[in-house]
XYZ file of C-alpha atoms in Angstrom:
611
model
C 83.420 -35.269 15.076
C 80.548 -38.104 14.049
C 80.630 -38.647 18.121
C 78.572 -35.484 18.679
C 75.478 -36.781 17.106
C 74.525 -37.010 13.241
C 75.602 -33.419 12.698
C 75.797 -31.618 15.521
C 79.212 -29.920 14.956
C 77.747 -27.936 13.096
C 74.652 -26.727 15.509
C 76.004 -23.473 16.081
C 76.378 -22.733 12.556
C 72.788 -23.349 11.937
C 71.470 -21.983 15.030
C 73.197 -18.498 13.496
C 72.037 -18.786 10.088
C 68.401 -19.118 11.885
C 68.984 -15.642 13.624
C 70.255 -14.351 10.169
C 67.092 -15.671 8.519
C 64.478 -14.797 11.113
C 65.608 -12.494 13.627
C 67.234 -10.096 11.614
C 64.869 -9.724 9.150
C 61.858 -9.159 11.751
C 63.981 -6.685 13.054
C 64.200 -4.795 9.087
C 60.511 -5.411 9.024
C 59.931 -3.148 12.441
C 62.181 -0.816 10.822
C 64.830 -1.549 13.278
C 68.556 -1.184 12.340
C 69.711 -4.930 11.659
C 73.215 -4.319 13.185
C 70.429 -4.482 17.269
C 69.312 -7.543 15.741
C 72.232 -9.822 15.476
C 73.242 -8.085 18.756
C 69.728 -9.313 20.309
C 70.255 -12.500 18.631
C 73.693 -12.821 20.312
C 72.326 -12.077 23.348
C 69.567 -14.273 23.259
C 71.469 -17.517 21.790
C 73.912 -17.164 23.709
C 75.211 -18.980 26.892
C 73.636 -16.247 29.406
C 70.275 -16.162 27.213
C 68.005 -19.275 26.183
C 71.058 -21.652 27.164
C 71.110 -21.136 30.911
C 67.610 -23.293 30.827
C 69.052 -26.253 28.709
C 69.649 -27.870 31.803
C 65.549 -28.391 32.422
C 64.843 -27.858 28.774
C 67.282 -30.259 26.864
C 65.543 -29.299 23.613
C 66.983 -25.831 23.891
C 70.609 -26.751 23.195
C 69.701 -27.174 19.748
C 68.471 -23.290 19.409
C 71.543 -21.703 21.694
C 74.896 -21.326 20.567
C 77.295 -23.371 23.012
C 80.886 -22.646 21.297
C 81.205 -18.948 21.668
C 84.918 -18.932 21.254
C 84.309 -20.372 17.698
C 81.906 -17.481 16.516
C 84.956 -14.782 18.081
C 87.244 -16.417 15.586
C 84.870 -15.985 13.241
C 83.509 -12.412 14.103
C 87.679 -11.123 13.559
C 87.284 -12.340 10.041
C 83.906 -10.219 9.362
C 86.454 -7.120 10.879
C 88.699 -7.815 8.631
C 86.672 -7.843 5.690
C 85.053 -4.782 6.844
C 88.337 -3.229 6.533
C 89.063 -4.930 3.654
C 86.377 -3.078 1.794
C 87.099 0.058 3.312
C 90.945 0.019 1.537
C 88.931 -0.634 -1.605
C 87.155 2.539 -1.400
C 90.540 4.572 -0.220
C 93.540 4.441 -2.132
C 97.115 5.662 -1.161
C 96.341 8.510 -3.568
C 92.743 9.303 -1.834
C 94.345 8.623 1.904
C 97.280 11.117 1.567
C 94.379 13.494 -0.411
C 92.663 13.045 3.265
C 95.492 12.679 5.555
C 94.564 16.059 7.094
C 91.367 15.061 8.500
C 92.867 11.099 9.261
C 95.871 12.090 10.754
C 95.309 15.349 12.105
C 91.346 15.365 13.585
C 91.894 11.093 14.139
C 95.224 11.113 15.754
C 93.529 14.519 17.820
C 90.580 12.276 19.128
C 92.812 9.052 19.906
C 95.059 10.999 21.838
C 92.420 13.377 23.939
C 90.648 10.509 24.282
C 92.973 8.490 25.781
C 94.768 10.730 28.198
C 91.097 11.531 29.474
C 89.865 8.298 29.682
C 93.423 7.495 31.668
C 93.011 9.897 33.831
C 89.130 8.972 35.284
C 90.235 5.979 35.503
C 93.735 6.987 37.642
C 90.905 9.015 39.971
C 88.689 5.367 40.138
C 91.893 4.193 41.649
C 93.462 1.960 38.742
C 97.163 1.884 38.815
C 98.527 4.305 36.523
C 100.091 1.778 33.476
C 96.649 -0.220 34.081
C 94.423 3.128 33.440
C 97.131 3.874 30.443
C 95.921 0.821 28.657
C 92.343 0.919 30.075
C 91.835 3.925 28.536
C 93.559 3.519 25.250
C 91.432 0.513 24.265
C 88.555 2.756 25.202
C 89.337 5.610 23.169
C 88.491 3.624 20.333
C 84.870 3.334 18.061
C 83.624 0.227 16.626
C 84.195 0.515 12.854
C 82.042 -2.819 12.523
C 79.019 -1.362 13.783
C 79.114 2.738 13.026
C 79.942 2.318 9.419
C 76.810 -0.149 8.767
C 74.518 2.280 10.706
C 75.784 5.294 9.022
C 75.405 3.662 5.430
C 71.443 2.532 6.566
C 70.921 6.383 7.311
C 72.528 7.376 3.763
C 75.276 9.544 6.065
C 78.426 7.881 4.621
C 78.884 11.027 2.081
C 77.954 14.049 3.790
C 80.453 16.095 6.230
C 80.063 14.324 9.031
C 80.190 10.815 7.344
C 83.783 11.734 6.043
C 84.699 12.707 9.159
C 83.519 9.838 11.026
C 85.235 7.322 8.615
C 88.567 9.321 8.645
C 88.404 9.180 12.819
C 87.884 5.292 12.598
C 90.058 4.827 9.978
C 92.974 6.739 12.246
C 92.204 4.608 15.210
C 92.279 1.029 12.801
C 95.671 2.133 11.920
C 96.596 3.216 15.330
C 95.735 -0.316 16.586
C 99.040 -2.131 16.148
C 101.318 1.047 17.662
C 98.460 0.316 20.791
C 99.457 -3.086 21.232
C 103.118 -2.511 20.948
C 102.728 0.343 23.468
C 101.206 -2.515 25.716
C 104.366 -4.336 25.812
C 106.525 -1.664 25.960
C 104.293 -0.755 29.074
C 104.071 -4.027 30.874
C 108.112 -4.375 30.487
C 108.064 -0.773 32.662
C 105.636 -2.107 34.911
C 107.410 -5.156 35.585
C 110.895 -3.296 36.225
C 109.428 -1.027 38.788
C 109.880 2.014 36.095
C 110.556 4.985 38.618
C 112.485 3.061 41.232
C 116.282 3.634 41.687
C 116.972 0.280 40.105
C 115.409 0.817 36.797
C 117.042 -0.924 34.058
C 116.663 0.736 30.493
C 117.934 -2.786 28.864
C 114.144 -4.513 29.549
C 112.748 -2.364 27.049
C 114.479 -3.813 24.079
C 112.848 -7.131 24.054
C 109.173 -4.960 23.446
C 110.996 -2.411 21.407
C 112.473 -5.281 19.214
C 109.239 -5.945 18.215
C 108.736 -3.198 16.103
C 111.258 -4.747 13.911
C 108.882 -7.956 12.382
C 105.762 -5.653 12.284
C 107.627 -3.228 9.887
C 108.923 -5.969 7.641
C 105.710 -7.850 7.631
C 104.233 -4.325 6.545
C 106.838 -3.474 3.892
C 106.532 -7.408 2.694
C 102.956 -7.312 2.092
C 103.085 -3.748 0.419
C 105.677 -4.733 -2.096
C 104.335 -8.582 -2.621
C 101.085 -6.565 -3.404
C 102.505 -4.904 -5.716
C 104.111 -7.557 -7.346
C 101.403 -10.093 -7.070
C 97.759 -8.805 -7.368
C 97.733 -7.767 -10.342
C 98.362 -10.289 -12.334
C 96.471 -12.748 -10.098
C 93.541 -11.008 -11.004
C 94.176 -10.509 -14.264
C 94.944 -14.263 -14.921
C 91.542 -15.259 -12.871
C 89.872 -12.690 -15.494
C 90.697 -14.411 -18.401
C 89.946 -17.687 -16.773
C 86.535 -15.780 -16.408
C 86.098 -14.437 -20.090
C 86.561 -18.345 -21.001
C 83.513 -18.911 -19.250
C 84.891 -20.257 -16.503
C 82.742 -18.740 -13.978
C 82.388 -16.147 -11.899
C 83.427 -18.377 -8.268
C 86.928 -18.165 -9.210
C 86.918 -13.627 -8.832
C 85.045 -14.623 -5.699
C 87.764 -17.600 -4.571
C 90.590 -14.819 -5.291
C 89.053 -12.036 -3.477
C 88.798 -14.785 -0.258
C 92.187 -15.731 -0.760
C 93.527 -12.243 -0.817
C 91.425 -10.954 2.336
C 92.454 -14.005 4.342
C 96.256 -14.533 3.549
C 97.328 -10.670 3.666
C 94.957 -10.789 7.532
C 97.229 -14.045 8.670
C 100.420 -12.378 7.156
C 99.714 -9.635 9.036
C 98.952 -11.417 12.343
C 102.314 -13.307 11.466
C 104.172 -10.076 12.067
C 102.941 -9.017 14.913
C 100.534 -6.348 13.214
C 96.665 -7.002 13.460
C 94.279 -9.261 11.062
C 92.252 -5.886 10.382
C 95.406 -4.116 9.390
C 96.241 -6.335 6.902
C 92.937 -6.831 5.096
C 93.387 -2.584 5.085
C 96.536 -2.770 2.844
C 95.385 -5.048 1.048
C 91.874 -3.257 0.235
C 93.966 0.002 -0.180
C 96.521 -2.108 -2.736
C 93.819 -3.442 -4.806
C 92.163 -0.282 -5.010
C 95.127 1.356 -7.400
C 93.869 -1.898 -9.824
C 91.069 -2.238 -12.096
C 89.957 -4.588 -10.703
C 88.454 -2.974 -7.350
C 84.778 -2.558 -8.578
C 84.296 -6.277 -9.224
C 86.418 -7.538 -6.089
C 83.863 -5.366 -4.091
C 81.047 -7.166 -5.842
C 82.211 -10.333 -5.376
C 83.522 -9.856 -1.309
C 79.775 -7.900 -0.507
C 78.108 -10.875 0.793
C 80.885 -12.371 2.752
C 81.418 -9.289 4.408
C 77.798 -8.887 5.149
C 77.400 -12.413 6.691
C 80.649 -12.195 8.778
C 79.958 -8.743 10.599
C 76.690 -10.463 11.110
C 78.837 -13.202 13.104
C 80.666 -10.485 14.598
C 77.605 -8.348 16.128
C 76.449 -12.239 17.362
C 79.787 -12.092 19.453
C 79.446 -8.978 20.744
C 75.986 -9.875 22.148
C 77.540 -13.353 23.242
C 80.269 -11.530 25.289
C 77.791 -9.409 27.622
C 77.522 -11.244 30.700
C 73.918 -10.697 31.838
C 74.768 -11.942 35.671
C 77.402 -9.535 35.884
C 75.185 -6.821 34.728
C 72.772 -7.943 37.346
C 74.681 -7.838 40.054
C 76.033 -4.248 39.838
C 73.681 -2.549 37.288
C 74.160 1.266 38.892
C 78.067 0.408 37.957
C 77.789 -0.951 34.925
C 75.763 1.042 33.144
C 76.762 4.076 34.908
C 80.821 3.377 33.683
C 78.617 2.740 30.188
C 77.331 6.245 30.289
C 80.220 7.993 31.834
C 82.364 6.146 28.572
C 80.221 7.787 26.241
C 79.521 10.853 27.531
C 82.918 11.624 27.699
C 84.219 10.410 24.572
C 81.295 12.512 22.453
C 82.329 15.298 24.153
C 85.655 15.088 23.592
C 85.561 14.078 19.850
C 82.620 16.808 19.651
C 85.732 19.564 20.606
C 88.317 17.934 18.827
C 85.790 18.023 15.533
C 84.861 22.113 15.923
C 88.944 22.547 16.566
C 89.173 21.044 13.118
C 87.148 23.224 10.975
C 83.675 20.973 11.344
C 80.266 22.851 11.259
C 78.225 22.508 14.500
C 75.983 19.738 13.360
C 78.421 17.207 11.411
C 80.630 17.617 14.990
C 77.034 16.348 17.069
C 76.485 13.495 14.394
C 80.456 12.446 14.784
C 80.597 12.310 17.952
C 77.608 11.027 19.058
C 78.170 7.993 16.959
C 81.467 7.820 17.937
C 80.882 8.340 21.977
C 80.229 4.100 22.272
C 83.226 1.831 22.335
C 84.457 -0.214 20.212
C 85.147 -3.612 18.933
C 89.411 -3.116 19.609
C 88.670 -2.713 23.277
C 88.232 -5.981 23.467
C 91.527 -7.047 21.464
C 93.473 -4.513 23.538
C 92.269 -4.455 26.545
C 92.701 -8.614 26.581
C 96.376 -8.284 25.756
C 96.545 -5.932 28.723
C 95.010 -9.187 31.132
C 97.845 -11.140 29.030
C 100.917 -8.837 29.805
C 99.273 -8.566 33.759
C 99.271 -5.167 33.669
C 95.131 -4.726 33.545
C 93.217 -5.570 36.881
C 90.811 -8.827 35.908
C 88.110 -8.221 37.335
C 87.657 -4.224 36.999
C 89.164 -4.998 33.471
C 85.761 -7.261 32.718
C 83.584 -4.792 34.550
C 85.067 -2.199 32.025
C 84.568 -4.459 28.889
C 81.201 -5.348 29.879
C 80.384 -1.525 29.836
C 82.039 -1.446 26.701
C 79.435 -3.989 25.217
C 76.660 -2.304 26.357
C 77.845 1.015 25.006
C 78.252 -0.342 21.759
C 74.528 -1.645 21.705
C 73.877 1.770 22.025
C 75.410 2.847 19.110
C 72.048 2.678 16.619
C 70.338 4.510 19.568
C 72.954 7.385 19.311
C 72.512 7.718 15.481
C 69.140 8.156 16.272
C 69.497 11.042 18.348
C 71.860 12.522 16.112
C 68.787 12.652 13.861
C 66.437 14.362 15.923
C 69.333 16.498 16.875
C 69.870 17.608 12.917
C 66.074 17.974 12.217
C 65.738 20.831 14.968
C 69.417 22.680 13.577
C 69.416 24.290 10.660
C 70.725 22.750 8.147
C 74.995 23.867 7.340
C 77.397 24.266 4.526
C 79.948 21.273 3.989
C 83.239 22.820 5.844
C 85.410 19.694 4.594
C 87.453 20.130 1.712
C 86.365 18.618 -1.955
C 88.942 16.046 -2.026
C 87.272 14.597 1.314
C 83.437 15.469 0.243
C 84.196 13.361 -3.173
C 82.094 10.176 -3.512
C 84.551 7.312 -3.073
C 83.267 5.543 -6.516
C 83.333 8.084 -8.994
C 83.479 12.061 -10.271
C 80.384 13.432 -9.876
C 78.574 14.454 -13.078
C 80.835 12.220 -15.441
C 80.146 9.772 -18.170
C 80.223 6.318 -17.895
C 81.413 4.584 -21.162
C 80.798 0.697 -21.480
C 83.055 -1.440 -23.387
C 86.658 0.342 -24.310
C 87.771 -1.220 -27.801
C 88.306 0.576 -30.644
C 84.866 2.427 -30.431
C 84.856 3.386 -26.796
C 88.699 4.486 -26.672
C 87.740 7.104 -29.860
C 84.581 8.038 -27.187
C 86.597 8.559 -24.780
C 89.368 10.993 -26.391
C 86.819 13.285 -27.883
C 85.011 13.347 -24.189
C 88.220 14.400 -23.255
C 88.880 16.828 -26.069
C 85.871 18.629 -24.807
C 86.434 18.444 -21.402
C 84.007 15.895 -19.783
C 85.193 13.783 -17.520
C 84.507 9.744 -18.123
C 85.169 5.904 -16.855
C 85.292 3.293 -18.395
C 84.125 -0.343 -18.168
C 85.375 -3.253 -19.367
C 85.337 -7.379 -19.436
C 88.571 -7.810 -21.148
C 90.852 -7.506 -18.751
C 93.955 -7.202 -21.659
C 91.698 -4.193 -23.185
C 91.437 -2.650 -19.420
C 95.282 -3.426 -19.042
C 95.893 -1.219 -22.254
C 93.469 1.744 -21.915
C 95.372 2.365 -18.277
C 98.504 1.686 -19.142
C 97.628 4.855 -21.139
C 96.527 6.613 -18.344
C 92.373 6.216 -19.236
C 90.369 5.565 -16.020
C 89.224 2.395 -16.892
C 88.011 -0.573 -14.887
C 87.707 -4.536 -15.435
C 84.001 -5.570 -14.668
C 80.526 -6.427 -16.376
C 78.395 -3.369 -16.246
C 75.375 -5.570 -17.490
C 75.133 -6.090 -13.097
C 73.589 -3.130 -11.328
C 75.985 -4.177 -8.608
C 78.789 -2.969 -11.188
C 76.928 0.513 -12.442
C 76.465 1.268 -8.770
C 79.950 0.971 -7.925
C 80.969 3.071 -10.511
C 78.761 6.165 -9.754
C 75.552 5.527 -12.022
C 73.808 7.621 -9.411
C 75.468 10.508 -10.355
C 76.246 10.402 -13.974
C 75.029 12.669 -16.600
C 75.221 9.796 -19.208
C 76.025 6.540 -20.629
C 77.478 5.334 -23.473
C 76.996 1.694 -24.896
C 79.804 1.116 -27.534
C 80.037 -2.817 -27.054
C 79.700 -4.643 -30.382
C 77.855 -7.833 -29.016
C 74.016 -6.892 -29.404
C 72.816 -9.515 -26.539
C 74.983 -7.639 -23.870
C 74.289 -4.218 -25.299
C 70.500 -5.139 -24.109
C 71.742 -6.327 -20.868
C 73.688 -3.045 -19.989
C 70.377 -1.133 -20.958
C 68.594 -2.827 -19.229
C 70.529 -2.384 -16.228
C 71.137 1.233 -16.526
C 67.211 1.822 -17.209
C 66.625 0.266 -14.065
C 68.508 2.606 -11.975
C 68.762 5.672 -13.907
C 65.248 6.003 -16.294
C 66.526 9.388 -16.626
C 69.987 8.975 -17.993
C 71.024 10.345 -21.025
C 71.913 6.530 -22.676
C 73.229 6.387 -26.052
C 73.997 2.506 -27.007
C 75.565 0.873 -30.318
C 73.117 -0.996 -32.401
C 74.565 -3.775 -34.682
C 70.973 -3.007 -37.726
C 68.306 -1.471 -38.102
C 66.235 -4.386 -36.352
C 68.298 -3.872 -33.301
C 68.296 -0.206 -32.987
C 64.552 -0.474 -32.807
C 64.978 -3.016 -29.805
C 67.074 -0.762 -28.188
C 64.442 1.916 -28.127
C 62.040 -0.012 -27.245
C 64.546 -1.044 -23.997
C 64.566 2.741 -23.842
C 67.955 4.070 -25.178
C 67.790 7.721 -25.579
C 69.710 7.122 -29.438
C 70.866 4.106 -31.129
C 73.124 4.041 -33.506
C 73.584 1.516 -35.957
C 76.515 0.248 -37.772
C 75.482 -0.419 -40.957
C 73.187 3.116 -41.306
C 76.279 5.505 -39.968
C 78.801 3.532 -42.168
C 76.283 3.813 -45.009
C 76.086 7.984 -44.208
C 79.433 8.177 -43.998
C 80.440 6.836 -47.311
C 77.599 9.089 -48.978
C 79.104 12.170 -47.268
C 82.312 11.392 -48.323
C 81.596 10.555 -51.543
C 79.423 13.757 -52.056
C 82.170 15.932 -50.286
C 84.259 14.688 -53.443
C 82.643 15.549 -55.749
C 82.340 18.951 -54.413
C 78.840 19.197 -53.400
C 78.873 22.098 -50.888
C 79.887 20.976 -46.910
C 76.904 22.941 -45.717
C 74.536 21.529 -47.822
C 75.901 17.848 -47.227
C 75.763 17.545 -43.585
C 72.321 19.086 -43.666
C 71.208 15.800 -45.646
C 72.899 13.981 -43.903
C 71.540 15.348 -40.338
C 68.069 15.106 -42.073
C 68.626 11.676 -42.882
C 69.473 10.723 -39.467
C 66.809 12.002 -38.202
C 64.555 10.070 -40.464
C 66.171 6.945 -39.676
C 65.755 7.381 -36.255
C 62.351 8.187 -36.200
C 62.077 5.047 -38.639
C 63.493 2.939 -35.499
C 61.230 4.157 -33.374
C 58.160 3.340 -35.217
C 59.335 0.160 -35.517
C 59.953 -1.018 -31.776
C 58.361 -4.178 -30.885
C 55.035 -3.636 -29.097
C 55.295 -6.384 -27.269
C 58.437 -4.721 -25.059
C 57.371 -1.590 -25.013
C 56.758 -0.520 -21.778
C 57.294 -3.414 -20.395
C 59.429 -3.036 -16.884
C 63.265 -3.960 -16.375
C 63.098 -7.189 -14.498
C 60.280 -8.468 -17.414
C 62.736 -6.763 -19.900
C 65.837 -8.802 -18.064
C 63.936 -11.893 -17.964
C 62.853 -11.900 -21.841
C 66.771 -11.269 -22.627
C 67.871 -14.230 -20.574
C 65.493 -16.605 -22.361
């Protein structure tokens, strides 16, 4: 590897973290959706963009990208943890509470879709098991690319955001029965299926493969099951030693990448098995802080991914039969959003979440490729219509920001609709709306918890022990393993919409961190925190708690009531003293918060608690 010149091995690596340093965020700064710029990026790195003049420009090698197959490799990995992620925020639970809109509007659209597509392509002149396959890759949406533009928009919770994931999420599992169909096609193709000498007994070799890709699926559910959790749980209390937090993020690697090889192992795709896995981990309580630590990987892989789509569009073909290309391009899209914009109003959606779903679903997507290329494989796909097709394909799924944008416009001149979906699919995927978040889960925040329940208020809980977090749900609290003093952590578990939070940790240092935190997202929360004195509980309002509540002062007040409850001085007239005394105190505390941090802003706040 030395041969190729004091580093150069790793050119193409560079040359992408360049466009992921420069291009993309020059497109963010023209307020233009980062998903076109590693697309433009791809398109200008690669071998049909600045490369094609390396021959008179040597220097230009060094800002192209010359292995293209290597960033594909890469790009299925950034899938898979995009899927990946996606399981985390499902669970079997939540996906059978959705399976109407998954598998009854997803399955709808795959299957419209691809009988249509089929059958245009059947009129173009393809043979009919080549436009089978043609148009089931087509049906297809590019998860990689819609979800990311929907989340930039803020559309991933309303109607039409629900609907959109539980179409894409119908077609990712509908990828492996695609590619079996494929074989099971190409054996009928190459026995002359229809002809008097037909022989049944070819199908069995495709059918047989059915067999691995259900026990590689039952294998990885139960070893999931069996192995995840305590994995995790032993990497957390590596983590509570103060072992770092690399080793959650090591795990979370190791999970995403062995469950998308086992997967491929069987026959199923990488993508699938990233989904179980996501959707496996998500029943732990572990999820919020696996989704933490996977964010940036994810991020930076799609971003390899969206390179490789740009990559793949070969500009000479374009040039050579534009009116074709982009006219199969158009036809593609047009189609699909009007199919998927039926399918969606036969389902129960409102007029304008069926526009926004299918107009961001019209483009193709990233499987096309996967399927249509084991179609060139089996020889049942025509090679050079088949790239003409996929080239469209690319182009249509450059245009997938552009049709988001459209569905904007389009919303701002409708008026504006009731959800139609039902509340198990409208629910935010991190939390109950209007619940209370309750940090730390000992001995105080378990007794927090059961009166919230008592009284009917809904509540989750945070933790950093993982054995305390094993207990409270082996009791059937909704608790989770994480540190809530990262606002990476509070916004996983639905600080945006929760009517309070309660600090019951007894460690005063991370009590300040946690308020900190929540102040910074929520200076509106009700947030009630545990103070270890006097001297902290001022602190604490000066961070800007809404009530402290110190040890030593309630233990104090509870003795005196007590004792005066003995010796039968009147209830009434106790816990009025006692309420007035409170009060005093806590006016006390607030008088004495340290000018120096009050007012002060969270980051200054943060930064003072570090040192």
């Amino acid at each position: 590897m030395a041969t190729q010149g004091g580093g150069g091995e790793y050119k193409d690596l560079v040359v992408f973290l360049a466009a992921a340093g420069v291009i993309v965020p020059l497109f963010n700064r023209l307020k233009i959706s980062p998903v076109l710029g590693f697309l433009a990026a791809g398109v200008l790195l690669g071998p049909d963009g600045l490369a094609r003049f390396a021959n008179t420009a040597p220097w230009l090698s060094w800002l192209t990208i010359s292995d293209a197959t290597q960033i594909r490799s890469l790009s299925e990995l950034g899938v898979a943890f995009l899927l990946f992620m996606i399981g985390l925020e499902l669970s079997w639970e939540r996906l059978r509470a959705m399976r109407k809109l998954v598998f009854g509007l997803g399955l709808t659209q795959v299957a419209v879709c691809t009988v249509a597509l089929a059958a245009v392509f059947v009129f173009m002149g393809q043979p009919l098991v080549s436009a089978a396959v043609l148009g089931m890759g087509l049906a297809l949406s590019s998860t990689a690319v819609v979800m990311p533009v929907m989340a930039e928009r803020g559309r991933i919770k309303t109607t039409a955001g629900r609907a959109t994931f539980s179409i894409l999420l119908a077609q990712d599992l509908a990828v492996a029965p695609i590619l079996i169909t494929v074989t099971v096609l190409a054996a009928l193709a190459q026995s002359g299926v229809g002809s008097v000498d037909f022989d049944p007994a070819v199908l069995k070799p495709a059918l047989f493969t059915l067999i691995p890709a259900a026990i590689g699926l039952a294998l990885l559910v139960v070893l999931g099951r069996l192995v995840l959790r305590p994995m995790f749980r032993s990497v957390a209390r590596a983590k509570a030693k103060g072992q770092g937090q690399e080793m959650f993020v090591a795990a979370s690697l190791l999970v995403v990448v062995g469950a998308g090889l086992g997967a491929q192992a069987a026959g199923l795709s990488m993508s699938l098995g990233a989904l179980i896995a996501g959707l496996l981990l998500a029943e732990t309580e572990f999820r919020r802080e696996v989704e933490i630590s996977i964010e940036p990987f994810k991020g930076l892989l799609l971003g390899v991914f969206f390179v490789g789509v740009g990559i793949s569009l070969d500009l000479d073909a374009v040039a050579a039969d534009p009116v074709a290309v982009f006219g199969l391009a158009a036809m593609l899209t047009l189609l699909k959003a009007g199919l998927i914009f039926a399918a969606a109003r036969l389902w129960g959606l409102n007029h304008r979440s069926a526009v926004e779903t299918a107009l961001v679903l019209g483009p193709a997507g990233e499987f096309a490729f996967v399927i249509l290329g084991a179609g060139l494989v089996e020889g049942i796909a025509s090679p050079v219509f088949t790239q003409t097709v996929l080239i469209a394909a690319t182009i249509s799924i450059f245009t997938i920001p552009l049709m988001a944008a459209i569905a904007d416009r389009v919303l701002k001149h409708t008026a504006p609709a009731v959800p139609d979906l039902p509340p198990e699919a409208l629910e935010p995927p991190s939390a109950t709306s209007g619940q209370v978040l309750i940090v730390g889960f000992g001995r105080v925040g378990r007794l927090v918890g059961e009166m919230l329940t008592e009284h009917g208020q809904a509540f989750l809980a945070i933790d950093a022990n993982p054995t305390t977090v094993a207990k409270g749900r082996a009791e059937g609290a909704n608790v989770f393993y994480g540190d809530a003093g990262r606002t990476e952590m509070l916004e996983r578990c639905g600080i945006d919409t929760a009517r309070a939070v309660v600090v019951t940790m007894d460690a005063p240092i991370k009590v300040d961190e946690v308020v900190v935190a929540t102040r910074s997202l929520r200076p509106d929360l009700i947030l009630i925190a545990r103070a270890r004195d006097h001297k902290h509980a001022a602190r604490l309002y000066a961070l800007g708690v809404t009530d402290a509540v110190p040890e030593t002062t309630e233990a104090s007040l509870q003795l005196a009531e007590n004792t005066l409850v003995d010796l039968g001085v009147p209830m009434g007239l106790v816990l009025a003293s006692i309420h007035e005394r409170r009060d005093r105190f806590r006016k006390l505390f607030q008088e004495a918060m340290p000018g120096s941090d009050a007012g002060r802003s969270p980051r200054a706040l943060r930064s003072t608690l570090r040192r």
